[in-house]
PDB file of N, CA and C in Angstrom:
ATOM      1  N   UNK E   1     -16.454 -25.443  -7.398  1.00 49.00           N
ATOM      2  CA  UNK E   1     -15.372 -26.269  -7.167  1.00 49.00           C
ATOM      3  C   UNK E   1     -15.686 -27.660  -7.998  1.00 49.00           C
ATOM      4  N   UNK E   2     -14.623 -28.114  -8.655  1.00 54.00           N
ATOM      5  CA  UNK E   2     -14.904 -28.762  -9.833  1.00 54.00           C
ATOM      6  C   UNK E   2     -14.654 -30.222  -9.183  1.00 54.00           C
ATOM      7  N   UNK E   3     -15.348 -31.297  -9.703  1.00 57.00           N
ATOM      8  CA  UNK E   3     -15.332 -32.884  -9.441  1.00 57.00           C
ATOM      9  C   UNK E   3     -13.692 -33.299  -9.735  1.00 57.00           C
ATOM     10  N   UNK E   4     -12.982 -34.065  -9.050  1.00 55.00           N
ATOM     11  CA  UNK E   4     -11.944 -34.668  -9.428  1.00 55.00           C
ATOM     12  C   UNK E   4     -12.387 -35.549 -10.519  1.00 55.00           C
ATOM     13  N   UNK E   5     -11.435 -35.632 -11.437  1.00 54.00           N
ATOM     14  CA  UNK E   5     -11.843 -36.363 -12.932  1.00 54.00           C
ATOM     15  C   UNK E   5     -10.455 -37.321 -12.565  1.00 54.00           C
ATOM     16  N   UNK E   6     -10.307 -38.203 -13.784  1.00 53.00           N
ATOM     17  CA  UNK E   6      -9.439 -39.616 -13.959  1.00 53.00           C
ATOM     18  C   UNK E   6      -8.099 -38.704 -13.801  1.00 53.00           C
ATOM     19  N   UNK E   7      -8.274 -37.682 -14.422  1.00 56.00           N
ATOM     20  CA  UNK E   7      -6.340 -37.190 -14.459  1.00 56.00           C
ATOM     21  C   UNK E   7      -6.144 -36.797 -12.888  1.00 56.00           C
ATOM     22  N   UNK E   8      -6.896 -36.305 -12.342  1.00 54.00           N
ATOM     23  CA  UNK E   8      -6.635 -35.637 -10.965  1.00 54.00           C
ATOM     24  C   UNK E   8      -6.607 -36.767  -9.805  1.00 54.00           C
ATOM     25  N   UNK E   9      -7.219 -37.863  -9.950  1.00 53.00           N
ATOM     26  CA  UNK E   9      -7.433 -39.164  -9.268  1.00 53.00           C
ATOM     27  C   UNK E   9      -5.983 -38.995  -8.504  1.00 53.00           C
ATOM     28  N   UNK E  10      -4.646 -39.199  -9.344  1.00 56.00           N
ATOM     29  CA  UNK E  10      -3.512 -39.883  -9.067  1.00 56.00           C
ATOM     30  C   UNK E  10      -3.064 -38.572  -8.070  1.00 56.00           C
ATOM     31  N   UNK E  11      -3.372 -37.249  -8.166  1.00 56.00           N
ATOM     32  CA  UNK E  11      -2.638 -36.389  -7.445  1.00 56.00           C
ATOM     33  C   UNK E  11      -3.037 -36.675  -5.653  1.00 56.00           C
ATOM     34  N   UNK E  12      -4.306 -36.973  -5.315  1.00 56.00           N
ATOM     35  CA  UNK E  12      -4.417 -37.122  -3.967  1.00 56.00           C
ATOM     36  C   UNK E  12      -4.089 -38.572  -3.719  1.00 56.00           C
ATOM     37  N   UNK E  13      -3.945 -39.485  -4.430  1.00 56.00           N
ATOM     38  CA  UNK E  13      -3.520 -40.800  -4.011  1.00 56.00           C
ATOM     39  C   UNK E  13      -1.576 -40.864  -3.914  1.00 56.00           C
ATOM     40  N   UNK E  14      -1.071 -39.669  -4.904  1.00 61.00           N
ATOM     41  CA  UNK E  14       0.438 -39.472  -4.557  1.00 61.00           C
ATOM     42  C   UNK E  14       0.684 -39.064  -3.111  1.00 61.00           C
ATOM     43  N   UNK E  15      -0.002 -37.868  -2.862  1.00 63.00           N
ATOM     44  CA  UNK E  15       0.553 -37.259  -1.784  1.00 63.00           C
ATOM     45  C   UNK E  15       0.452 -37.853  -0.337  1.00 63.00           C
ATOM     46  N   UNK E  16       0.963 -38.237   0.324  1.00 64.00           N
ATOM     47  CA  UNK E  16       1.473 -38.840   1.632  1.00 64.00           C
ATOM     48  C   UNK E  16       2.426 -38.174   2.691  1.00 64.00           C
ATOM     49  N   UNK E  17       1.999 -37.290   3.723  1.00 64.00           N
ATOM     50  CA  UNK E  17       2.834 -36.818   4.437  1.00 64.00           C
ATOM     51  C   UNK E  17       3.727 -37.449   4.922  1.00 64.00           C
ATOM     52  N   UNK E  18       4.570 -36.949   4.768  1.00 65.00           N
ATOM     53  CA  UNK E  18       6.395 -37.927   5.543  1.00 65.00           C
ATOM     54  C   UNK E  18       6.194 -37.544   7.113  1.00 65.00           C
ATOM     55  N   UNK E  19       6.436 -38.507   7.837  1.00 69.00           N
ATOM     56  CA  UNK E  19       6.920 -37.821   9.350  1.00 69.00           C
ATOM     57  C   UNK E  19       8.343 -38.379   9.237  1.00 69.00           C
ATOM     58  N   UNK E  20       9.289 -37.756  10.206  1.00 70.00           N
ATOM     59  CA  UNK E  20      10.453 -37.957  10.654  1.00 70.00           C
ATOM     60  C   UNK E  20      11.355 -37.335  10.072  1.00 70.00           C
ATOM     61  N   UNK E  21      12.615 -37.717   9.870  1.00 79.00           N
ATOM     62  CA  UNK E  21      13.536 -36.749   9.550  1.00 79.00           C
ATOM     63  C   UNK E  21      13.416 -36.221   7.967  1.00 79.00           C
ATOM     64  N   UNK E  22      13.774 -34.948   7.703  1.00 78.00           N
ATOM     65  CA  UNK E  22      13.934 -34.624   6.257  1.00 78.00           C
ATOM     66  C   UNK E  22      15.185 -35.488   5.743  1.00 78.00           C
ATOM     67  N   UNK E  23      15.265 -35.652   4.503  1.00 83.00           N
ATOM     68  CA  UNK E  23      15.869 -36.512   3.437  1.00 83.00           C
ATOM     69  C   UNK E  23      16.774 -35.427   3.048  1.00 83.00           C
ATOM     70  N   UNK E  24      18.585 -35.874   3.303  1.00 85.00           N
ATOM     71  CA  UNK E  24      19.357 -35.024   2.702  1.00 85.00           C
ATOM     72  C   UNK E  24      19.529 -35.074   1.040  1.00 85.00           C
ATOM     73  N   UNK E  25      19.241 -33.886   0.308  1.00 89.00           N
ATOM     74  CA  UNK E  25      19.342 -33.824  -1.199  1.00 89.00           C
ATOM     75  C   UNK E  25      20.705 -33.738  -1.722  1.00 89.00           C
ATOM     76  N   UNK E  26      21.551 -34.159  -2.329  1.00 92.00           N
ATOM     77  CA  UNK E  26      22.616 -34.022  -2.439  1.00 92.00           C
ATOM     78  C   UNK E  26      22.655 -33.139  -3.617  1.00 92.00           C
ATOM     79  N   UNK E  27      22.217 -33.229  -4.589  1.00 93.00           N
ATOM     80  CA  UNK E  27      22.113 -32.138  -5.748  1.00 93.00           C
ATOM     81  C   UNK E  27      21.911 -30.795  -5.031  1.00 93.00           C
ATOM     82  N   UNK E  28      20.880 -30.537  -4.404  1.00 94.00           N
ATOM     83  CA  UNK E  28      20.753 -29.426  -3.880  1.00 94.00           C
ATOM     84  C   UNK E  28      21.539 -28.808  -2.940  1.00 94.00           C
ATOM     85  N   UNK E  29      22.169 -29.741  -2.173  1.00 94.00           N
ATOM     86  CA  UNK E  29      23.517 -29.271  -1.540  1.00 94.00           C
ATOM     87  C   UNK E  29      24.746 -28.754  -2.351  1.00 94.00           C
ATOM     88  N   UNK E  30      24.903 -29.282  -3.535  1.00 95.00           N
ATOM     89  CA  UNK E  30      25.847 -29.172  -4.469  1.00 95.00           C
ATOM     90  C   UNK E  30      25.929 -27.889  -5.002  1.00 95.00           C
ATOM     91  N   UNK E  31      24.672 -27.522  -5.467  1.00 96.00           N
ATOM     92  CA  UNK E  31      24.472 -26.492  -5.833  1.00 96.00           C
ATOM     93  C   UNK E  31      24.138 -25.386  -5.164  1.00 96.00           C
ATOM     94  N   UNK E  32      23.933 -25.391  -3.587  1.00 95.00           N
ATOM     95  CA  UNK E  32      24.124 -24.338  -2.859  1.00 95.00           C
ATOM     96  C   UNK E  32      25.556 -24.027  -2.688  1.00 95.00           C
ATOM     97  N   UNK E  33      25.980 -25.100  -2.540  1.00 95.00           N
ATOM     98  CA  UNK E  33      27.645 -24.735  -2.036  1.00 95.00           C
ATOM     99  C   UNK E  33      28.283 -24.134  -2.750  1.00 95.00           C
ATOM    100  N   UNK E  34      28.060 -24.653  -4.683  1.00 95.00           N
ATOM    101  CA  UNK E  34      28.534 -23.961  -5.765  1.00 95.00           C
ATOM    102  C   UNK E  34      28.445 -22.769  -5.815  1.00 95.00           C
ATOM    103  N   UNK E  35      27.104 -22.360  -5.622  1.00 93.00           N
ATOM    104  CA  UNK E  35      26.895 -21.070  -5.566  1.00 93.00           C
ATOM    105  C   UNK E  35      27.570 -19.915  -4.662  1.00 93.00           C
ATOM    106  N   UNK E  36      27.473 -20.721  -3.259  1.00 92.00           N
ATOM    107  CA  UNK E  36      28.282 -19.751  -2.208  1.00 92.00           C
ATOM    108  C   UNK E  36      29.730 -19.613  -2.796  1.00 92.00           C
ATOM    109  N   UNK E  37      30.382 -20.714  -3.250  1.00 92.00           N
ATOM    110  CA  UNK E  37      31.763 -20.446  -3.505  1.00 92.00           C
ATOM    111  C   UNK E  37      31.891 -19.359  -4.507  1.00 92.00           C
ATOM    112  N   UNK E  38      30.971 -19.487  -5.576  1.00 90.00           N
ATOM    113  CA  UNK E  38      30.917 -18.468  -6.912  1.00 90.00           C
ATOM    114  C   UNK E  38      31.014 -17.279  -6.485  1.00 90.00           C
ATOM    115  N   UNK E  39      30.082 -16.909  -5.504  1.00 86.00           N
ATOM    116  CA  UNK E  39      29.920 -15.405  -4.541  1.00 86.00           C
ATOM    117  C   UNK E  39      31.008 -15.117  -4.171  1.00 86.00           C
ATOM    118  N   UNK E  40      31.819 -16.034  -3.308  1.00 89.00           N
ATOM    119  CA  UNK E  40      32.767 -15.503  -2.506  1.00 89.00           C
ATOM    120  C   UNK E  40      34.060 -15.677  -3.294  1.00 89.00           C
ATOM    121  N   UNK E  41      34.110 -16.253  -4.545  1.00 87.00           N
ATOM    122  CA  UNK E  41      35.371 -16.114  -5.415  1.00 87.00           C
ATOM    123  C   UNK E  41      34.863 -14.822  -6.530  1.00 87.00           C
ATOM    124  N   UNK E  42      33.837 -14.610  -6.630  1.00 89.00           N
ATOM    125  CA  UNK E  42      33.457 -13.401  -7.606  1.00 89.00           C
ATOM    126  C   UNK E  42      33.287 -12.208  -6.646  1.00 89.00           C
ATOM    127  N   UNK E  43      33.539 -11.913  -5.643  1.00 87.00           N
ATOM    128  CA  UNK E  43      33.155 -10.920  -4.835  1.00 87.00           C
ATOM    129  C   UNK E  43      33.618  -9.739  -5.238  1.00 87.00           C
ATOM    130  N   UNK E  44      35.025  -9.514  -5.524  1.00 87.00           N
ATOM    131  CA  UNK E  44      35.430  -8.458  -6.130  1.00 87.00           C
ATOM    132  C   UNK E  44      34.855  -7.998  -7.727  1.00 87.00           C
ATOM    133  N   UNK E  45      34.484  -8.713  -8.332  1.00 88.00           N
ATOM    134  CA  UNK E  45      34.064  -8.627  -9.764  1.00 88.00           C
ATOM    135  C   UNK E  45      32.369  -8.227  -9.518  1.00 88.00           C
ATOM    136  N   UNK E  46      31.723  -8.728  -8.540  1.00 86.00           N
ATOM    137  CA  UNK E  46      30.500  -8.527  -8.178  1.00 86.00           C
ATOM    138  C   UNK E  46      30.060  -6.954  -8.013  1.00 86.00           C
ATOM    139  N   UNK E  47      31.355  -6.752  -6.838  1.00 90.00           N
ATOM    140  CA  UNK E  47      30.799  -5.090  -6.136  1.00 90.00           C
ATOM    141  C   UNK E  47      30.582  -4.268  -6.736  1.00 90.00           C
ATOM    142  N   UNK E  48      31.286  -3.783  -8.069  1.00 92.00           N
ATOM    143  CA  UNK E  48      30.822  -2.754  -8.716  1.00 92.00           C
ATOM    144  C   UNK E  48      29.527  -2.726  -9.685  1.00 92.00           C
ATOM    145  N   UNK E  49      29.038  -4.105  -9.373  1.00 91.00           N
ATOM    146  CA  UNK E  49      27.574  -4.343  -9.979  1.00 91.00           C
ATOM    147  C   UNK E  49      26.593  -4.199  -8.759  1.00 91.00           C
ATOM    148  N   UNK E  50      26.840  -4.372  -7.512  1.00 90.00           N
ATOM    149  CA  UNK E  50      26.412  -4.525  -6.425  1.00 90.00           C
ATOM    150  C   UNK E  50      25.942  -2.724  -6.039  1.00 90.00           C
ATOM    151  N   UNK E  51      27.176  -2.083  -6.149  1.00 95.00           N
ATOM    152  CA  UNK E  51      26.879  -0.486  -6.131  1.00 95.00           C
ATOM    153  C   UNK E  51      26.238  -0.034  -7.224  1.00 95.00           C
ATOM    154  N   UNK E  52      26.441  -0.547  -8.309  1.00 96.00           N
ATOM    155  CA  UNK E  52      25.523   0.423  -9.425  1.00 96.00           C
ATOM    156  C   UNK E  52      24.119  -0.017  -9.196  1.00 96.00           C
ATOM    157  N   UNK E  53      23.647  -1.487  -8.539  1.00 96.00           N
ATOM    158  CA  UNK E  53      22.874  -1.467  -8.368  1.00 96.00           C
ATOM    159  C   UNK E  53      21.625  -0.910  -7.069  1.00 96.00           C
ATOM    160  N   UNK E  54      22.547  -0.598  -5.874  1.00 97.00           N
ATOM    161  CA  UNK E  54      22.196   0.191  -5.086  1.00 97.00           C
ATOM    162  C   UNK E  54      22.281   1.597  -5.515  1.00 97.00           C
ATOM    163  N   UNK E  55      23.161   2.319  -6.172  1.00 98.00           N
ATOM    164  CA  UNK E  55      22.758   3.665  -6.492  1.00 98.00           C
ATOM    165  C   UNK E  55      21.595   3.652  -7.197  1.00 98.00           C
ATOM    166  N   UNK E  56      21.366   2.839  -7.920  1.00 98.00           N
ATOM    167  CA  UNK E  56      19.995   2.961  -8.906  1.00 98.00           C
ATOM    168  C   UNK E  56      18.566   2.730  -8.155  1.00 98.00           C
ATOM    169  N   UNK E  57      18.841   2.082  -7.224  1.00 97.00           N
ATOM    170  CA  UNK E  57      17.566   1.670  -6.348  1.00 97.00           C
ATOM    171  C   UNK E  57      17.872   3.193  -5.620  1.00 97.00           C
ATOM    172  N   UNK E  58      18.469   3.709  -4.748  1.00 98.00           N
ATOM    173  CA  UNK E  58      18.503   4.970  -4.194  1.00 98.00           C
ATOM    174  C   UNK E  58      17.988   6.036  -5.157  1.00 98.00           C
ATOM    175  N   UNK E  59      18.183   6.104  -6.542  1.00 98.00           N
ATOM    176  CA  UNK E  59      17.777   7.018  -7.604  1.00 98.00           C
ATOM    177  C   UNK E  59      16.083   6.755  -7.717  1.00 98.00           C
ATOM    178  N   UNK E  60      15.915   5.551  -7.871  1.00 98.00           N
ATOM    179  CA  UNK E  60      14.432   5.442  -8.100  1.00 98.00           C
ATOM    180  C   UNK E  60      13.171   5.761  -6.765  1.00 98.00           C
ATOM    181  N   UNK E  61      14.298   5.564  -5.708  1.00 97.00           N
ATOM    182  CA  UNK E  61      13.667   5.872  -4.502  1.00 97.00           C
ATOM    183  C   UNK E  61      13.447   7.084  -4.472  1.00 97.00           C
ATOM    184  N   UNK E  62      14.472   7.867  -4.752  1.00 98.00           N
ATOM    185  CA  UNK E  62      14.138   9.537  -4.315  1.00 98.00           C
ATOM    186  C   UNK E  62      13.481  10.111  -5.807  1.00 98.00           C
ATOM    187  N   UNK E  63      13.138   9.483  -6.853  1.00 98.00           N
ATOM    188  CA  UNK E  63      12.040  10.133  -8.179  1.00 98.00           C
ATOM    189  C   UNK E  63      10.839   9.592  -7.530  1.00 98.00           C
ATOM    190  N   UNK E  64      10.954   8.644  -6.905  1.00 97.00           N
ATOM    191  CA  UNK E  64       9.252   8.205  -6.480  1.00 97.00           C
ATOM    192  C   UNK E  64       8.693   9.329  -5.363  1.00 97.00           C
ATOM    193  N   UNK E  65       9.893   9.201  -4.269  1.00 97.00           N
ATOM    194  CA  UNK E  65       9.316  10.306  -3.322  1.00 97.00           C
ATOM    195  C   UNK E  65       9.185  11.780  -3.720  1.00 97.00           C
ATOM    196  N   UNK E  66       9.939  12.348  -4.841  1.00 97.00           N
ATOM    197  CA  UNK E  66       9.845  13.678  -5.655  1.00 97.00           C
ATOM    198  C   UNK E  66       8.155  13.485  -6.273  1.00 97.00           C
ATOM    199  N   UNK E  67       7.861  12.202  -6.791  1.00 97.00           N
ATOM    200  CA  UNK E  67       6.922  12.324  -7.821  1.00 97.00           C
ATOM    201  C   UNK E  67       5.587  12.590  -6.680  1.00 97.00           C
ATOM    202  N   UNK E  68       5.921  11.709  -5.408  1.00 97.00           N
ATOM    203  CA  UNK E  68       4.600  11.363  -4.149  1.00 97.00           C
ATOM    204  C   UNK E  68       4.195  13.086  -3.584  1.00 97.00           C
ATOM    205  N   UNK E  69       5.360  13.430  -3.440  1.00 97.00           N
ATOM    206  CA  UNK E  69       5.522  14.860  -2.724  1.00 97.00           C
ATOM    207  C   UNK E  69       4.827  15.699  -3.670  1.00 97.00           C
ATOM    208  N   UNK E  70       4.901  15.727  -4.995  1.00 97.00           N
ATOM    209  CA  UNK E  70       4.329  16.878  -5.915  1.00 97.00           C
ATOM    210  C   UNK E  70       2.635  16.256  -6.083  1.00 97.00           C
ATOM    211  N   UNK E  71       2.103  14.971  -6.008  1.00 97.00           N
ATOM    212  CA  UNK E  71       1.008  14.992  -5.745  1.00 97.00           C
ATOM    213  C   UNK E  71       0.233  15.324  -4.516  1.00 97.00           C
ATOM    214  N   UNK E  72       1.063  15.145  -3.554  1.00 97.00           N
ATOM    215  CA  UNK E  72       0.774  15.601  -2.257  1.00 97.00           C
ATOM    216  C   UNK E  72       0.358  17.029  -2.180  1.00 97.00           C
ATOM    217  N   UNK E  73       1.187  17.814  -2.699  1.00 97.00           N
ATOM    218  CA  UNK E  73       1.229  19.164  -2.706  1.00 97.00           C
ATOM    219  C   UNK E  73      -0.101  19.747  -3.618  1.00 97.00           C
ATOM    220  N   UNK E  74      -0.152  19.092  -4.921  1.00 97.00           N
ATOM    221  CA  UNK E  74      -1.248  19.430  -5.819  1.00 97.00           C
ATOM    222  C   UNK E  74      -2.621  18.951  -4.872  1.00 97.00           C
ATOM    223  N   UNK E  75      -2.649  18.138  -4.397  1.00 97.00           N
ATOM    224  CA  UNK E  75      -3.979  17.830  -3.423  1.00 97.00           C
ATOM    225  C   UNK E  75      -4.112  18.764  -2.123  1.00 97.00           C
ATOM    226  N   UNK E  76      -3.213  19.413  -1.671  1.00 97.00           N
ATOM    227  CA  UNK E  76      -3.058  19.969  -0.732  1.00 97.00           C
ATOM    228  C   UNK E  76      -3.710  21.264  -1.259  1.00 97.00           C
ATOM    229  N   UNK E  77      -3.021  21.701  -2.427  1.00 97.00           N
ATOM    230  CA  UNK E  77      -3.523  22.920  -3.425  1.00 97.00           C
ATOM    231  C   UNK E  77      -5.352  22.899  -3.615  1.00 97.00           C
ATOM    232  N   UNK E  78      -5.699  21.471  -4.102  1.00 97.00           N
ATOM    233  CA  UNK E  78      -7.027  21.517  -4.461  1.00 97.00           C
ATOM    234  C   UNK E  78      -8.106  21.769  -2.928  1.00 97.00           C
ATOM    235  N   UNK E  79      -7.454  20.921  -1.910  1.00 97.00           N
ATOM    236  CA  UNK E  79      -8.258  21.448  -0.786  1.00 97.00           C
ATOM    237  C   UNK E  79      -8.275  22.777  -0.406  1.00 97.00           C
ATOM    238  N   UNK E  80      -7.211  23.736  -0.263  1.00 97.00           N
ATOM    239  CA  UNK E  80      -7.248  24.761  -0.064  1.00 97.00           C
ATOM    240  C   UNK E  80      -8.369  25.391  -1.089  1.00 97.00           C
ATOM    241  N   UNK E  81      -8.175  25.015  -2.413  1.00 97.00           N
ATOM    242  CA  UNK E  81      -9.106  25.856  -2.933  1.00 97.00           C
ATOM    243  C   UNK E  81     -10.608  25.755  -2.892  1.00 97.00           C
ATOM    244  N   UNK E  82     -10.951  24.359  -2.250  1.00 96.00           N
ATOM    245  CA  UNK E  82     -12.247  23.790  -1.834  1.00 96.00           C
ATOM    246  C   UNK E  82     -12.861  24.799  -0.795  1.00 96.00           C
ATOM    247  N   UNK E  83     -11.880  24.854   0.412  1.00 96.00           N
ATOM    248  CA  UNK E  83     -12.191  25.653   1.455  1.00 96.00           C
ATOM    249  C   UNK E  83     -12.370  26.880   1.153  1.00 96.00           C
ATOM    250  N   UNK E  84     -11.635  27.507   0.422  1.00 96.00           N
ATOM    251  CA  UNK E  84     -11.950  28.981  -0.090  1.00 96.00           C
ATOM    252  C   UNK E  84     -13.071  29.321  -0.691  1.00 96.00           C
ATOM    253  N   UNK E  85     -13.598  28.326  -1.678  1.00 94.00           N
ATOM    254  CA  UNK E  85     -14.766  28.615  -2.122  1.00 94.00           C
ATOM    255  C   UNK E  85     -15.980  28.467  -1.311  1.00 94.00           C
ATOM    256  N   UNK E  86     -15.704  27.342  -0.394  1.00 94.00           N
ATOM    257  CA  UNK E  86     -16.926  26.969   0.505  1.00 94.00           C
ATOM    258  C   UNK E  86     -16.860  28.167   1.592  1.00 94.00           C
ATOM    259  N   UNK E  87     -15.791  28.737   1.818  1.00 93.00           N
ATOM    260  CA  UNK E  87     -15.971  30.096   3.052  1.00 93.00           C
ATOM    261  C   UNK E  87     -16.196  31.353   2.091  1.00 93.00           C
ATOM    262  N   UNK E  88     -16.092  31.143   0.697  1.00 91.00           N
ATOM    263  CA  UNK E  88     -16.665  32.537   0.222  1.00 91.00           C
ATOM    264  C   UNK E  88     -18.013  32.462   0.058  1.00 91.00           C
ATOM    265  N   UNK E  89     -18.672  31.177  -0.357  1.00 89.00           N
ATOM    266  CA  UNK E  89     -20.007  30.925  -0.412  1.00 89.00           C
ATOM    267  C   UNK E  89     -21.026  31.081   1.232  1.00 89.00           C
ATOM    268  N   UNK E  90     -19.988  30.814   1.978  1.00 88.00           N
ATOM    269  CA  UNK E  90     -20.605  30.970   3.454  1.00 88.00           C
ATOM    270  C   UNK E  90     -20.789  32.390   3.909  1.00 88.00           C
ATOM    271  N   UNK E  91     -19.783  33.217   3.103  1.00 87.00           N
ATOM    272  CA  UNK E  91     -20.173  34.362   3.267  1.00 87.00           C
ATOM    273  C   UNK E  91     -21.106  35.334   2.917  1.00 87.00           C
ATOM    274  N   UNK E  92     -21.219  34.958   1.307  1.00 84.00           N
ATOM    275  CA  UNK E  92     -22.451  35.203   0.695  1.00 84.00           C
ATOM    276  C   UNK E  92     -23.811  34.865   1.579  1.00 84.00           C
ATOM    277  N   UNK E  93     -23.867  33.866   2.137  1.00 81.00           N
ATOM    278  CA  UNK E  93     -25.187  33.630   2.482  1.00 81.00           C
ATOM    279  C   UNK E  93     -25.487  34.148   3.780  1.00 81.00           C
ATOM    280  N   UNK E  94     -24.337  34.196   5.006  1.00 80.00           N
ATOM    281  CA  UNK E  94     -24.447  35.437   5.874  1.00 80.00           C
ATOM    282  C   UNK E  94     -24.825  36.571   5.446  1.00 80.00           C
ATOM    283  N   UNK E  95     -24.194  37.429   4.384  1.00 78.00           N
ATOM    284  CA  UNK E  95     -24.496  38.516   3.928  1.00 78.00           C
ATOM    285  C   UNK E  95     -25.857  38.591   3.329  1.00 78.00           C
ATOM    286  N   UNK E  96     -26.349  37.667   2.929  1.00 71.00           N
ATOM    287  CA  UNK E  96     -27.903  37.843   1.900  1.00 71.00           C
ATOM    288  C   UNK E  96     -28.743  37.465   3.520  1.00 71.00           C
ATOM    289  N   UNK E  97     -28.679  36.668   4.416  1.00 64.00           N
ATOM    290  CA  UNK E  97     -29.706  36.470   5.293  1.00 64.00           C
ATOM    291  C   UNK E  97     -30.462  35.169   4.858  1.00 64.00           C
ATOM    292  N   UNK E  98     -30.666  34.953   3.760  1.00 62.00           N
ATOM    293  CA  UNK E  98     -31.888  33.901   3.308  1.00 62.00           C
ATOM    294  C   UNK E  98     -31.548  32.639   2.910  1.00 62.00           C
ATOM    295  N   UNK E  99     -30.304  32.461   2.894  1.00 58.00           N
ATOM    296  CA  UNK E  99     -29.755  31.009   2.398  1.00 58.00           C
ATOM    297  C   UNK E  99     -29.432  30.758   0.999  1.00 58.00           C
ATOM    298  N   UNK E 100     -29.951  31.856   0.254  1.00 59.00           N
ATOM    299  CA  UNK E 100     -29.791  32.031  -1.366  1.00 59.00           C
ATOM    300  C   UNK E 100     -28.524  32.863  -1.637  1.00 59.00           C
ATOM    301  N   UNK E 101     -28.086  32.490  -2.453  1.00 55.00           N
ATOM    302  CA  UNK E 101     -26.584  33.387  -3.097  1.00 55.00           C
ATOM    303  C   UNK E 101     -27.324  34.651  -3.567  1.00 55.00           C
ATOM    304  N   UNK E 102     -26.764  35.868  -3.212  1.00 56.00           N
ATOM    305  CA  UNK E 102     -26.945  36.904  -3.778  1.00 56.00           C
ATOM    306  C   UNK E 102     -26.761  36.889  -5.253  1.00 56.00           C
ATOM    307  N   UNK E 103     -27.757  37.672  -6.059  1.00 62.00           N
ATOM    308  CA  UNK E 103     -27.660  37.909  -7.663  1.00 62.00           C
ATOM    309  C   UNK E 103     -27.664  39.157  -7.864  1.00 62.00           C
ATOM    310  N   UNK E 104     -27.264  39.745  -8.880  1.00 59.00           N
ATOM    311  CA  UNK E 104     -27.481  40.974  -9.380  1.00 59.00           C
ATOM    312  C   UNK E 104     -28.769  41.355  -9.791  1.00 59.00           C
ATOM    313  N   UNK E 105     -29.235  42.805  -9.398  1.00 58.00           N
ATOM    314  CA  UNK E 105     -30.602  43.172  -9.694  1.00 58.00           C
ATOM    315  C   UNK E 105     -30.777  43.268 -10.972  1.00 58.00           C
ATOM    316  N   UNK E 106     -31.775  43.083 -11.744  1.00 60.00           N
ATOM    317  CA  UNK E 106     -32.229  43.196 -13.274  1.00 60.00           C
ATOM    318  C   UNK E 106     -32.012  44.575 -13.503  1.00 60.00           C
ATOM    319  N   UNK E 107     -31.526  44.465 -15.044  1.00 61.00           N
ATOM    320  CA  UNK E 107     -31.430  45.774 -15.593  1.00 61.00           C
ATOM    321  C   UNK E 107     -32.553  46.561 -15.739  1.00 61.00           C
ATOM    322  N   UNK E 108     -32.846  47.880 -15.549  1.00 57.00           N
ATOM    323  CA  UNK E 108     -34.416  48.082 -15.769  1.00 57.00           C
ATOM    324  C   UNK E 108     -34.353  48.816 -17.461  1.00 57.00           C
TER     325      UNK E 108
END
């Protein structure tokens, strides 16, 4: 943590929590009102845009789901291969009896 410098001294002094009612900010109210009026007025114009964005969102979602399913299938295949290899080694150890994998006899 750094110490407060001369530049930072005014930050702490300027902060004074308010108590009481929230002040009404006219520019924010007018901006919100104008935005709402624009959206209501441009509803028919913005509908095709909203439909396209929705369709694009669905397409991206389905592509993501397909990618996820492919990766899941790959991991399931790897897991099955690991289990198969483990069972094969276990089978060889049981046949051999000494816990060492069986090897071919040396050629004479």
